[in-house]
XYZ file of C-alpha atoms in Angstrom:
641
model
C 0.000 0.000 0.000
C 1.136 3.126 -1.278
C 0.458 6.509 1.040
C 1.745 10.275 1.052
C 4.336 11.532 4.532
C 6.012 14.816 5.007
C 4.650 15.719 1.334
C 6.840 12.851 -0.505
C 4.948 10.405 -2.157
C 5.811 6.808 -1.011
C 6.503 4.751 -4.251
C 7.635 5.498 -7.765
C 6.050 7.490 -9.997
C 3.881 9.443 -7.920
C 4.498 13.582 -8.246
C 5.534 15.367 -5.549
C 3.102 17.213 -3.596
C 3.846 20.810 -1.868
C 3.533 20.632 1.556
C 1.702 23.813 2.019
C 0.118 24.417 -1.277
C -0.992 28.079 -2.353
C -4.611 29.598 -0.999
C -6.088 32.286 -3.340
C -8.936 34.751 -1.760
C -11.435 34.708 -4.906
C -14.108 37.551 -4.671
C -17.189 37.510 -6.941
C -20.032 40.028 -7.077
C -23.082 40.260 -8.807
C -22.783 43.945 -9.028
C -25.860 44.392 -12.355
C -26.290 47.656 -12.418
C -25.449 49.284 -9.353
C -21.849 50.460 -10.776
C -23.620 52.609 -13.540
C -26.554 53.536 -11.510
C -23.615 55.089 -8.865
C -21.783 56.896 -12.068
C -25.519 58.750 -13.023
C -25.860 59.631 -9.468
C -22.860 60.896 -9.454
C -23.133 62.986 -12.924
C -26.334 64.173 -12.218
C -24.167 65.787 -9.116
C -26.929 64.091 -6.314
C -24.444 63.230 -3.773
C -22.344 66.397 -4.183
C -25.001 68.546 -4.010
C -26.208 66.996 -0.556
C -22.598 67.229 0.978
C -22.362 70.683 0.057
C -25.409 71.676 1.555
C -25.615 69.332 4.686
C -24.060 69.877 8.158
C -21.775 66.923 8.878
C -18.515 65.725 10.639
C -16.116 65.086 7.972
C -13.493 63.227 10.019
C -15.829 60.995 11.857
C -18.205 60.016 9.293
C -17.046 57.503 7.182
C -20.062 57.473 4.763
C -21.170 61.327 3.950
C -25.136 62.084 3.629
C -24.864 62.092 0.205
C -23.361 58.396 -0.084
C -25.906 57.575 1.979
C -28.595 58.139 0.142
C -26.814 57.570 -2.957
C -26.829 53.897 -1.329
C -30.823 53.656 -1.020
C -30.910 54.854 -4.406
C -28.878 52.006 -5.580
C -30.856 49.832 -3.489
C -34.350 50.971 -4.517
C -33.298 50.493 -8.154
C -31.221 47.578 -8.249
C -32.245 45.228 -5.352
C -35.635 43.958 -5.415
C -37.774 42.517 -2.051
C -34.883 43.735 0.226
C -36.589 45.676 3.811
C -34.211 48.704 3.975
C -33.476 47.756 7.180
C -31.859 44.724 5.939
C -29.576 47.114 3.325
C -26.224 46.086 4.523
C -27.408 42.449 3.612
C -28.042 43.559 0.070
C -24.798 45.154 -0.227
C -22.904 42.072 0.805
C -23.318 40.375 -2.538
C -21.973 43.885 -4.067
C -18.557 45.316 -4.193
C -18.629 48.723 -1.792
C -15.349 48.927 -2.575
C -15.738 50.026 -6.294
C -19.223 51.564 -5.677
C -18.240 53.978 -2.392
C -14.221 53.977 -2.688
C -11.308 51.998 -0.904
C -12.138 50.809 2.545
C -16.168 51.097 2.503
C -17.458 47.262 3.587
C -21.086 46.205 3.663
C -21.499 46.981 7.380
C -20.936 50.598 6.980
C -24.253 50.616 5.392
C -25.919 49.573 8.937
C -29.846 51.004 10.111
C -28.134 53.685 11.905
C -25.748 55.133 9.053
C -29.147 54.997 7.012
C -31.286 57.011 9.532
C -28.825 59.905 9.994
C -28.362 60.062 6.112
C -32.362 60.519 5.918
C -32.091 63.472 9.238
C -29.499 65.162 7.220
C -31.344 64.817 3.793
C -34.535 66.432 5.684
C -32.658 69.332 7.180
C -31.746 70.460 3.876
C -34.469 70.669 1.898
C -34.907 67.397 0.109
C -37.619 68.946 -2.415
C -35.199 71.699 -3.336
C -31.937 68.880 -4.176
C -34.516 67.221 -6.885
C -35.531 70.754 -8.530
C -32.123 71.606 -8.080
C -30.773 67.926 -9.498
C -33.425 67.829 -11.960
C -32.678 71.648 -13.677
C -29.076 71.075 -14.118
C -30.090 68.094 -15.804
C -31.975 69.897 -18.277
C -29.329 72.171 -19.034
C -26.571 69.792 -19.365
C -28.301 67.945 -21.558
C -29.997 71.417 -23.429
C -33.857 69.764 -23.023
C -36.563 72.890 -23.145
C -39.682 72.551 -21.431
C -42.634 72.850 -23.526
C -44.824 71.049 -21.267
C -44.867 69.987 -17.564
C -47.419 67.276 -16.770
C -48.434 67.192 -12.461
C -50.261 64.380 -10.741
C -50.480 63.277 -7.349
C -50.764 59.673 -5.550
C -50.584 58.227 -2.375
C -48.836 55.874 -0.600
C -50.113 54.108 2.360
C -48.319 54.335 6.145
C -47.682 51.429 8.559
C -47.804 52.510 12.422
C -49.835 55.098 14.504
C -47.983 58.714 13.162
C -50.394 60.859 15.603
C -49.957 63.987 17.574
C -47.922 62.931 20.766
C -49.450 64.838 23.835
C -47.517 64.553 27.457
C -48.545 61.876 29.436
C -49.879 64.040 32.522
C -52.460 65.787 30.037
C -56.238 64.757 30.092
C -57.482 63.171 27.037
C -60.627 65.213 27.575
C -59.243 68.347 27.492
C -58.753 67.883 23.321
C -62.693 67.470 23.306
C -62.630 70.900 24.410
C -59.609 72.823 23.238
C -59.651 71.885 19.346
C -57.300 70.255 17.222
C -54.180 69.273 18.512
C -51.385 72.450 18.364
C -47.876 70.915 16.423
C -44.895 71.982 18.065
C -42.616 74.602 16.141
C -40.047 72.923 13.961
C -36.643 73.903 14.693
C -35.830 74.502 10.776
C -38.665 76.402 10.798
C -40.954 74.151 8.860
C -43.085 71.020 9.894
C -42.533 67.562 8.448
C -44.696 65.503 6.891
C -47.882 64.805 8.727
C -49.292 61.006 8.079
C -53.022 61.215 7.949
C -56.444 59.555 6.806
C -57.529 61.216 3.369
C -59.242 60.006 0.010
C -56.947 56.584 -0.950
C -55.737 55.917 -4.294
C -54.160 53.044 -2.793
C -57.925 51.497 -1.691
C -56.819 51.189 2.052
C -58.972 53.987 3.526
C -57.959 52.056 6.639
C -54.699 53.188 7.073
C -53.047 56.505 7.492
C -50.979 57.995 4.454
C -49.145 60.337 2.849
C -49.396 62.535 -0.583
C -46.567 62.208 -3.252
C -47.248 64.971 -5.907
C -44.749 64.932 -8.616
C -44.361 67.505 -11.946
C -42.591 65.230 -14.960
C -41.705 66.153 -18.584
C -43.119 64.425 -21.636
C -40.432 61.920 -21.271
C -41.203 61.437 -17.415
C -38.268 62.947 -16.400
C -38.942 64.414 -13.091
C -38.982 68.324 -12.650
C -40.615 69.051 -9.511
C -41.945 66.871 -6.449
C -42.776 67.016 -2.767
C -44.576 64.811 0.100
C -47.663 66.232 1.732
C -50.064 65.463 3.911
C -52.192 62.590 3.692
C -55.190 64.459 3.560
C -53.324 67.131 1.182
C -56.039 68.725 -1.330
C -55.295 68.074 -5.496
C -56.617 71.611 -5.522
C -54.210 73.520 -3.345
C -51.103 70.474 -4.439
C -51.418 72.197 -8.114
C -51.456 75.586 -7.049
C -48.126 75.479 -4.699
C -46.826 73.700 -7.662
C -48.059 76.585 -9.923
C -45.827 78.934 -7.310
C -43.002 77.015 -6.918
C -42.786 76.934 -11.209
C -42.581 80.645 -10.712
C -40.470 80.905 -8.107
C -37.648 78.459 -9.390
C -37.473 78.328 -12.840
C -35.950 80.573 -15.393
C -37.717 83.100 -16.795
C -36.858 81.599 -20.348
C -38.163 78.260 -19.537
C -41.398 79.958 -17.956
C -42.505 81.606 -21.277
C -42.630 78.502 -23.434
C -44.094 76.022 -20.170
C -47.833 74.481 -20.481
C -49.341 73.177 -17.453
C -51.021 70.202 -17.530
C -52.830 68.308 -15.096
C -56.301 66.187 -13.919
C -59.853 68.147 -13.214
C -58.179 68.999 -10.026
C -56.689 72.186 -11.373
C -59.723 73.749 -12.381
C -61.214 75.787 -9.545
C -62.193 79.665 -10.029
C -59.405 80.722 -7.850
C -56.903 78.219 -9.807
C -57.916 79.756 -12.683
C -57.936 83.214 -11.570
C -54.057 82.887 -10.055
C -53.033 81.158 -13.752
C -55.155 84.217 -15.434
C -53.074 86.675 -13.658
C -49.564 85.094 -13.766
C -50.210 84.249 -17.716
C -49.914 80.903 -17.177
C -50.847 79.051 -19.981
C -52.378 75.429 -19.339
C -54.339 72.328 -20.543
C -56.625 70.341 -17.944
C -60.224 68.114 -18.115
C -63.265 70.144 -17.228
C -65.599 68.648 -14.015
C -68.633 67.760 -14.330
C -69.342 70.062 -11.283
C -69.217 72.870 -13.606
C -72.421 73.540 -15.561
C -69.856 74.048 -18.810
C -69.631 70.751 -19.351
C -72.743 69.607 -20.141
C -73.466 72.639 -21.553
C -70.729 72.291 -24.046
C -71.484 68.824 -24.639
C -75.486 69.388 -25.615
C -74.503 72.039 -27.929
C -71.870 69.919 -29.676
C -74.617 67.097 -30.182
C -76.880 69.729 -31.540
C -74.613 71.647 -34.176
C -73.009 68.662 -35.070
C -70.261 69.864 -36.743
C -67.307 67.789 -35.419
C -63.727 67.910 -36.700
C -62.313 64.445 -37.780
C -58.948 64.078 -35.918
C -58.280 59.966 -36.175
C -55.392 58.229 -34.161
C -53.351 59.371 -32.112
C -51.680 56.179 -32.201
C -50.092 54.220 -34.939
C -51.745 50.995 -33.527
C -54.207 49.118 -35.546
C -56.853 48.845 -32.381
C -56.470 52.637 -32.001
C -59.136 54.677 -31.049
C -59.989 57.152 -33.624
C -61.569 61.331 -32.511
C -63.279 64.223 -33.457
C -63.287 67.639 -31.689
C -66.068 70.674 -31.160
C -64.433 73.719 -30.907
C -66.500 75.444 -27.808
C -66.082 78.966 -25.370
C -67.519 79.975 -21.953
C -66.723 82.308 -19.535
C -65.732 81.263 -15.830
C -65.488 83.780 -13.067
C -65.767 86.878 -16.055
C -62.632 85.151 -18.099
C -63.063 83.756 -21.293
C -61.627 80.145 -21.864
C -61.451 77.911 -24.568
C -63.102 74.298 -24.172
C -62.961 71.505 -27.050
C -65.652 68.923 -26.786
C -64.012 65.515 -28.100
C -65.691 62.161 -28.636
C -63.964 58.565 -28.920
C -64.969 55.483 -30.782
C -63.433 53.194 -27.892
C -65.789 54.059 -24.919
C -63.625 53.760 -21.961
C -64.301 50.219 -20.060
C -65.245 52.359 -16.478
C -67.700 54.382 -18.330
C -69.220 51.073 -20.308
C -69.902 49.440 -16.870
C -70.478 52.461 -15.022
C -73.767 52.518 -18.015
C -74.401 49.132 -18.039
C -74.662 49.359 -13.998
C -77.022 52.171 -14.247
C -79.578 51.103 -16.844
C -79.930 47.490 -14.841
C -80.523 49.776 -12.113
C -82.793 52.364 -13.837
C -84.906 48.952 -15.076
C -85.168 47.384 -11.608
C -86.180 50.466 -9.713
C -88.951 50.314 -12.828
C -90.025 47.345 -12.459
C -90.064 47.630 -8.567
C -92.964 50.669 -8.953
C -94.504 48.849 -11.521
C -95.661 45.985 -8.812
C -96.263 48.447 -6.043
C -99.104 50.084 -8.604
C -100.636 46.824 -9.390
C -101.321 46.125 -5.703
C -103.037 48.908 -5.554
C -106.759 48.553 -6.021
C -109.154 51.223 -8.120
C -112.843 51.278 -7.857
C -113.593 53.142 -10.821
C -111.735 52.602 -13.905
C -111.335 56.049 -14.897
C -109.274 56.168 -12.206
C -107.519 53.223 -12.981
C -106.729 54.311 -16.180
C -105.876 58.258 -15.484
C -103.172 56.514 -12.735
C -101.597 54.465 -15.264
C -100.807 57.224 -17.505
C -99.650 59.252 -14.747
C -97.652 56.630 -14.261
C -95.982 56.512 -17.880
C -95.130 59.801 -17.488
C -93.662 60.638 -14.593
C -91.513 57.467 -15.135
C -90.381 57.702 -18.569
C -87.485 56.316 -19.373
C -85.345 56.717 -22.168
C -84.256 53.210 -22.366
C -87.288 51.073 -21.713
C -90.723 51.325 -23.282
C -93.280 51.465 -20.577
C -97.014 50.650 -21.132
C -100.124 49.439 -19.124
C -103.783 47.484 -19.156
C -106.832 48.102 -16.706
C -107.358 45.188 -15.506
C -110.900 44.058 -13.890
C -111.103 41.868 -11.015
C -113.887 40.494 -9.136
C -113.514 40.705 -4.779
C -115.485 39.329 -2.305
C -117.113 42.664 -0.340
C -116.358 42.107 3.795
C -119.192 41.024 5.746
C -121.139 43.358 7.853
C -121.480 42.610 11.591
C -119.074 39.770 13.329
C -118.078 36.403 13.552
C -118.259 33.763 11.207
C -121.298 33.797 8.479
C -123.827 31.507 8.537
C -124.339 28.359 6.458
C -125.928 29.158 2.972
C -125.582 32.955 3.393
C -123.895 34.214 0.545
C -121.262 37.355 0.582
C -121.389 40.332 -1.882
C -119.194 40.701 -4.575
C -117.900 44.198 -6.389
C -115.905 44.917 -9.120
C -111.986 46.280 -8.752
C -109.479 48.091 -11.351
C -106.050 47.288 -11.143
C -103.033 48.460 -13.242
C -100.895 46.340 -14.728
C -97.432 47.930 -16.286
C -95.225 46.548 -18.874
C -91.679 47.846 -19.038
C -90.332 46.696 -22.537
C -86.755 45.779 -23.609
C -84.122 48.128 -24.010
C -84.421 50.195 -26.427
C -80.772 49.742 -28.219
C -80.969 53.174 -30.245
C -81.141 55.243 -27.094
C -78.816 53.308 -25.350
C -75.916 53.626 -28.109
C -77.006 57.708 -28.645
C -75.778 57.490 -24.931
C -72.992 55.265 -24.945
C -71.459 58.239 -27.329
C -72.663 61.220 -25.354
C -71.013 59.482 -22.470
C -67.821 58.904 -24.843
C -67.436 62.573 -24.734
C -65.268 64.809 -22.612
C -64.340 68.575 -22.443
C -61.030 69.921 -22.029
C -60.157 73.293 -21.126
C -57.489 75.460 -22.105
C -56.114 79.551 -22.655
C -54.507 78.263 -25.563
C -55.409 80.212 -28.795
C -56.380 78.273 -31.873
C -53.410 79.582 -33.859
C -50.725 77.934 -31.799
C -52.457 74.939 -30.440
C -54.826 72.891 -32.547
C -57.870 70.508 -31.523
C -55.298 67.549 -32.105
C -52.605 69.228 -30.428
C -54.433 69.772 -26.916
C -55.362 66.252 -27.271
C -51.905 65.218 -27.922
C -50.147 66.926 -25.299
C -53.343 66.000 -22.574
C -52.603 62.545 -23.437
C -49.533 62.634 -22.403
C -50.327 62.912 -18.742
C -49.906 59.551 -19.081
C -46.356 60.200 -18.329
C -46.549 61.008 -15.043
C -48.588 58.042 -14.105
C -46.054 55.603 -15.669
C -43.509 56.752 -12.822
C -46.226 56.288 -10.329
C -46.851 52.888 -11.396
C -43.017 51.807 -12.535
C -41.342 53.552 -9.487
C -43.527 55.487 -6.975
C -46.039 52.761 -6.518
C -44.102 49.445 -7.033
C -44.193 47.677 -4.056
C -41.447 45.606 -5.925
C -39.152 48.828 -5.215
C -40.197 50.061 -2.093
C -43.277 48.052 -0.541
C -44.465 49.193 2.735
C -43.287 52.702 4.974
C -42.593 51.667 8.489
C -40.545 54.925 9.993
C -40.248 56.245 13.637
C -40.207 59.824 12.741
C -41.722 62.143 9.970
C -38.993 63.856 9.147
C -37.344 60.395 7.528
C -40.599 59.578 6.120
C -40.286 62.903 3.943
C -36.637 62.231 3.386
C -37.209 58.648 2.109
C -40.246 59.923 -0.182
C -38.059 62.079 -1.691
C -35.349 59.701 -1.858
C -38.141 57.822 -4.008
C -38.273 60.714 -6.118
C -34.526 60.917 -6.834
C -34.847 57.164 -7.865
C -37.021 57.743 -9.991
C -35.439 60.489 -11.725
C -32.256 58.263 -12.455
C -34.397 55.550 -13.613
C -36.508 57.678 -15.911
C -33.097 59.472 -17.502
C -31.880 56.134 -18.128
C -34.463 55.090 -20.343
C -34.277 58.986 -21.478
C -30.736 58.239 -22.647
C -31.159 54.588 -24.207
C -34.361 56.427 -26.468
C -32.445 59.046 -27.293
C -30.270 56.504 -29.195
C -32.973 55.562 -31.475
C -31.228 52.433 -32.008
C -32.537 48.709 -31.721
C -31.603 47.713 -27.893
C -29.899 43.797 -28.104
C -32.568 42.130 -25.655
C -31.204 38.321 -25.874
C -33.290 35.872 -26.218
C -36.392 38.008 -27.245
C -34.067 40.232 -30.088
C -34.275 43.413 -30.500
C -36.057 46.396 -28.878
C -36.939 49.828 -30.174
C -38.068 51.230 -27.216
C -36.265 49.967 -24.515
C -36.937 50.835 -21.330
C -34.828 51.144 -17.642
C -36.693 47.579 -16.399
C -34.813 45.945 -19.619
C -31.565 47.864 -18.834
C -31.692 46.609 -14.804
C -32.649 43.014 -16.460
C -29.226 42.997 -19.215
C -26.930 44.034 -16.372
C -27.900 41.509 -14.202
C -25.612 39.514 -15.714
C -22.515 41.180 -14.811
C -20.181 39.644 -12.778
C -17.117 41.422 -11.054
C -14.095 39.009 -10.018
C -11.630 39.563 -8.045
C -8.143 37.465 -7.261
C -6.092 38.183 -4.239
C -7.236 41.948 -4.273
C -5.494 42.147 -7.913
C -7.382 43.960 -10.616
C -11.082 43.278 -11.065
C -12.467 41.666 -14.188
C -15.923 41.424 -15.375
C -17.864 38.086 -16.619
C -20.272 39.112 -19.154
C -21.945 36.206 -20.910
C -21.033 36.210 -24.683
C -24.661 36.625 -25.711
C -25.021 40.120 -23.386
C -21.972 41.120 -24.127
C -23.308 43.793 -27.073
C -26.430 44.937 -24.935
C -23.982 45.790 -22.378
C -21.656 47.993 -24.491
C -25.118 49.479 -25.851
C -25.994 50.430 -22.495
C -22.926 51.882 -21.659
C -22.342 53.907 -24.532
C -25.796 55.595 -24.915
C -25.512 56.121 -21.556
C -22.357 57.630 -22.073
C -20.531 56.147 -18.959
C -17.325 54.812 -18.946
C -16.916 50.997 -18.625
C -14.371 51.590 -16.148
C -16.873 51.793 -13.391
C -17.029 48.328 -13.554
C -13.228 48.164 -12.532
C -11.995 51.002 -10.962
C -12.924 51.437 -7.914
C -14.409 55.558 -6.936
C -12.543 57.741 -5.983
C -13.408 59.342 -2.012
C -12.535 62.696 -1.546
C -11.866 64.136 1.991
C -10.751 67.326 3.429
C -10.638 69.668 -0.399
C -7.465 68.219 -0.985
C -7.366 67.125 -4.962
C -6.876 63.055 -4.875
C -5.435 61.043 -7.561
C -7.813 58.788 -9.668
C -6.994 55.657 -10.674
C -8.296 55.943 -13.933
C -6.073 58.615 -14.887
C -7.863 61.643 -13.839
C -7.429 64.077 -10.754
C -10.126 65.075 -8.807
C -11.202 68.473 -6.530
C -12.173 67.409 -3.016
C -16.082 67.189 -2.771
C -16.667 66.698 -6.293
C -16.799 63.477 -7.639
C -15.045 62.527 -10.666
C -16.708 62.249 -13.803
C -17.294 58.856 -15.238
C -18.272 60.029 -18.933
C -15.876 58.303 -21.634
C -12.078 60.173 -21.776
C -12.088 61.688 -25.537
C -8.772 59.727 -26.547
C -8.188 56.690 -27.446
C -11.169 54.480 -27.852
C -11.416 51.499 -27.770
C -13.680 48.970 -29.956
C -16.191 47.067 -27.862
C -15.824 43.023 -27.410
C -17.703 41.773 -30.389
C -20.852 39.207 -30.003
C -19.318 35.896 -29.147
C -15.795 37.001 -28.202
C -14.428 34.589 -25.034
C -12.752 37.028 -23.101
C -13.728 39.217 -20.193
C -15.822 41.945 -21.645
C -14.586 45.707 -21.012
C -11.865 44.828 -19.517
């Protein structure tokens, strides 16, 4: 028997075996896409501008506020299902190291490190970083800003989030003394107060807050805040309306449309836009007496203007307009009555539900009146016709017969009668009703009067046709497609289960940022107007950020005893990747160079090459010279490296 001592084999022709043979530390990390989600934070200058303005020790914090939330960021968009209070879990899997700088390990990114990053977020201003993220943007990228579309939603709260009162107070003395007083805030505004209010969310149950948010056509965030959860649409677009005016240029103000839901139009809404010359684009209520005024007179001149699709779809709904006025509050305004050939599905069953009602309530007074008994037919008769018309319907036919029945008159005196006498009988009327089928003519007139709706607008016909209004209200569809990709996602941030206010507005606005990186990243892979490499379902020509987050899953960072990293790309992502970088326009060598921290001012050297001023990051856009051609489809090495 052959065996192995001291490292030499015992028997020829066995090799020699080391006695202590090498260990190699491998490191691999699924990084996706939180290397060039950091990069477009740190373009879009998110985490500089929060250091700048924040109050914080620079030699004993070893995350600043701005990597801090620069960190939920990349967590909210990269890291799906993970409880933020589990974040330094979902950074374990990640290399800190090349996302934060040298030295930065997984549990630097503990609850506590989080929490202080939200206090110092509040104290600032968060609202004010995203306008002040979000116009930069605009200008670095030259974007005008012909129209601005505002919506709110809401986003329900986990926990109590009342007014705290001393212990030693009576809980009476509130039945006497009024609402609850808040405290004074020591930055000289009040947080965020959770609260019951109408619920988009369909939890009326729970307490809530109000996200209101102002995007571009593309959905590019402009403006956004958190608000009370009983916050009112009304007021929301009118400190919106202010804040425009107060922050923006003057020369982005003259060429801006407003647009937004019903909610904007109230007489003093449309008295404050009359006298700032705001122009603007909304959807008349049906509170006003306009609107079905409009409507009627559209219907009865009848002279619509064809408009077709919008939509280069072959299920498309096709339009025609009727070009209407009224005056509101002594201002004259411009309202276009349009109708649509697909009746919306809530208004179908919202007519459906009220003719089946309309028929039942019918038929119910139909039985009640033949119970009742007539004893002269005229009457009969004159009640039945009464009948018909007070209850006409447009939808069902109604019609009725006398009918004569025979009754047994009661017997005079008590007790039983006697055998063989016989009882009286008289004669009675009754009236029977009939309510016919539906009549389908009247109920498809008003299927298409219901397939009508008014907008409003100060627009003049010269610069803004039927179609155009249309056009440009449609595309308040933008700002609910960040509600529902981002905002409301409980994919990306389910439910909100803070201990104070304050970081419940931070980490709202947080949300906001988030989605402002996501939204430019689909901004810049659009802009391309290229077909995005989706492997396996081919190409794409309108990809979006979910299909970016998706490709870079696949990247894998490796890393051999703390030598240079090197990325795994499989061959068949390979050119999706290099598309995504490059229309991005950020340098692959995010993926491999760690970031460069900057501490104290002092100018550090960056190991790609570059030098850096302290407290601004590098920038991770492309150097000019040389370049480099991208790993081709199929290639077997390490891509970008």
């Amino acid at each position: 028997m052959s065996f192995f001592r001291h490292g030499v084999p015992d028997g020829p022709g066995f090799p020699k075996v080391p006695v202590s043979p090498p260990i190699e530390s491998f490191l691999s990390h699924a990084v996706g896409a939180a290397p060039l989600v950091a990069a477009l934070c740190r373009d879009l200058g998110i985490p500089q501008l929060i250091d700048q303005e924040a109050t914080w020790d620079e030699d004993r914090s070893i995350l600043s506020p701005g990597e801090r939330i620069m960190a939920l960021i990349i967590n909210l968009l990269c890291e799906e299902r993970r409880p933020l209070y589990k974040l330094h879990d979902a950074f374990e899997k990640l290399d800190t190291e090349l996302l934060f700088g040298e030295g930065i390990h997984a549990d630097h990114l503990n609850d506590d490190c989080l929490g202080r990053g939200l206090d110092a977020f509040y104290e600032i201003g968060p609202s004010r970083i995203l306008r002040q993220v979000a116009l930069s943007l605009r200008i670095k990228e030259a974007m005008d800003l012909p129209f601005v579309h505002f919506d709110t939603t809401t986003r329900v709260l986990y926990g109590a989030y009342g007014f705290e009162s001393p212990e030693d107070d009576d809980p009476l003395d509130s039945l006497f003394s009024g609402p609850p007083v808040l405290p004074p805030s020591p930055l000289g505004r009040r947080p965020v107060q959770p609260a019951y209010g109408h619920s988009k969310d369909h939890r009326p149950d729970l307490k809530q807050i109000t996200i209101a948010l102002a995007v571009d056509r593309h959905g590019l965030p402009l403006l956004g805040s958190i608000k009370d959860g009983n916050a009112s649409d009304k007021v929301s677009n009118l400190e919106t309306l202010e804040e425009i005016l107060e922050f923006f240029p003057q020369e982005l103000r003259d060429s801006l449309v407003y647009i937004a839901d019903s909610a904007l139009v109230s007489e003093k809404n449309l008295a404050w836009m009359s006298r700032e010359n705001m122009r603007f684009i909304s959807l008349l209520p049906g509170t006003f007496a306009a609107n079905g005024e409009v409507r009627e007179k559209a219907w009865d001149e009848n002279a619509w203007e064809d408009l077709g699709a919008l939509r280069d779809q072959k299920d498309a709904a096709t339009y025609r307009a009727s070009e209407q006025s009224t005056v509101i509050g002594e201002l004259p305004y411009r309202l276009v009555v349009y109708h649509s050939s697909t009746l919306d599905k809530r208004k179908s069953r919202s007519l459906l539900s009220s003719v089946t009602q309309e028929k039942a309530a019918l038929e119910k007074a139909a039985r009640e009146l033949t119970k009742t008994p007539f004893f002269c037919e005229r009457d009969a008769q004159a009640a039945g016709e009464a009948f018909c018309r007070l209850k006409k319907s447009r939808f069902f036919p109604l019609s009725f017969t006398v009918e004569t029945r025979s009754v047994k008159e009661p017997r005079p005196g008590r007790g039983r009668p006697k055998k063989g006498e016989l009882l009286l009988e008289t004669s009675v009327f009754h009236v029977n009703v009939t309510v016919g089928g539906v009549e389908s003519s009247a109920l498809d007139q008003e299927r298409d009067r219901k397939s009508c709706f008014v907008l409003i607008t100060n627009l003049p016909k010269e610069t803004a046709s039927a179609r155009t209004i249309l056009d440009e209200y449609k595309g308040q569809s933008s700002a609910e497609k960040v509600f529902g990709t981002i905002i409301k996602d409980p994919i990306v941030l389910d439910a909100f289960f803070l201990k104070k206010k304050e970081r419940i507005e931070a980490l709202g606005m947080v949300l906001l940022l988030a989605a402002l990186v996501y939204m430019f990243i689909q901004y810049k892979m659009r802009q391309a107007k290229e077909p995005f490499d989706r492997p396996p379902r081919g190409m794409m020509t309108k990809p979006t950020t979910r299909e970016v987050l998706q490709q870079l899953s696949h990247v894998t960072v490796h890393r051999i005893n703390n030598g240079p990293r090197r990325l795994q790309i499989s061959p068949r992502y390979q050119n999706g990747v290099d598309q995504i970088l490059r229309w991005t326009g950020i340098d692959p060598r995010v993926y491999l160079v760690p970031s460069v921290r900057e501490k104290g001012g002092k100018k550090t050297p960056d190991p790609t090459g570059r030098e850096t001023d302290g407290g601004q990051a590098a920038s991770h856009r492309p150097p000019p010279t040389p370049e480099t051609s991208p790993p081709t489809k199929g290639d077997s090495r390490d891509a970008l490296t």
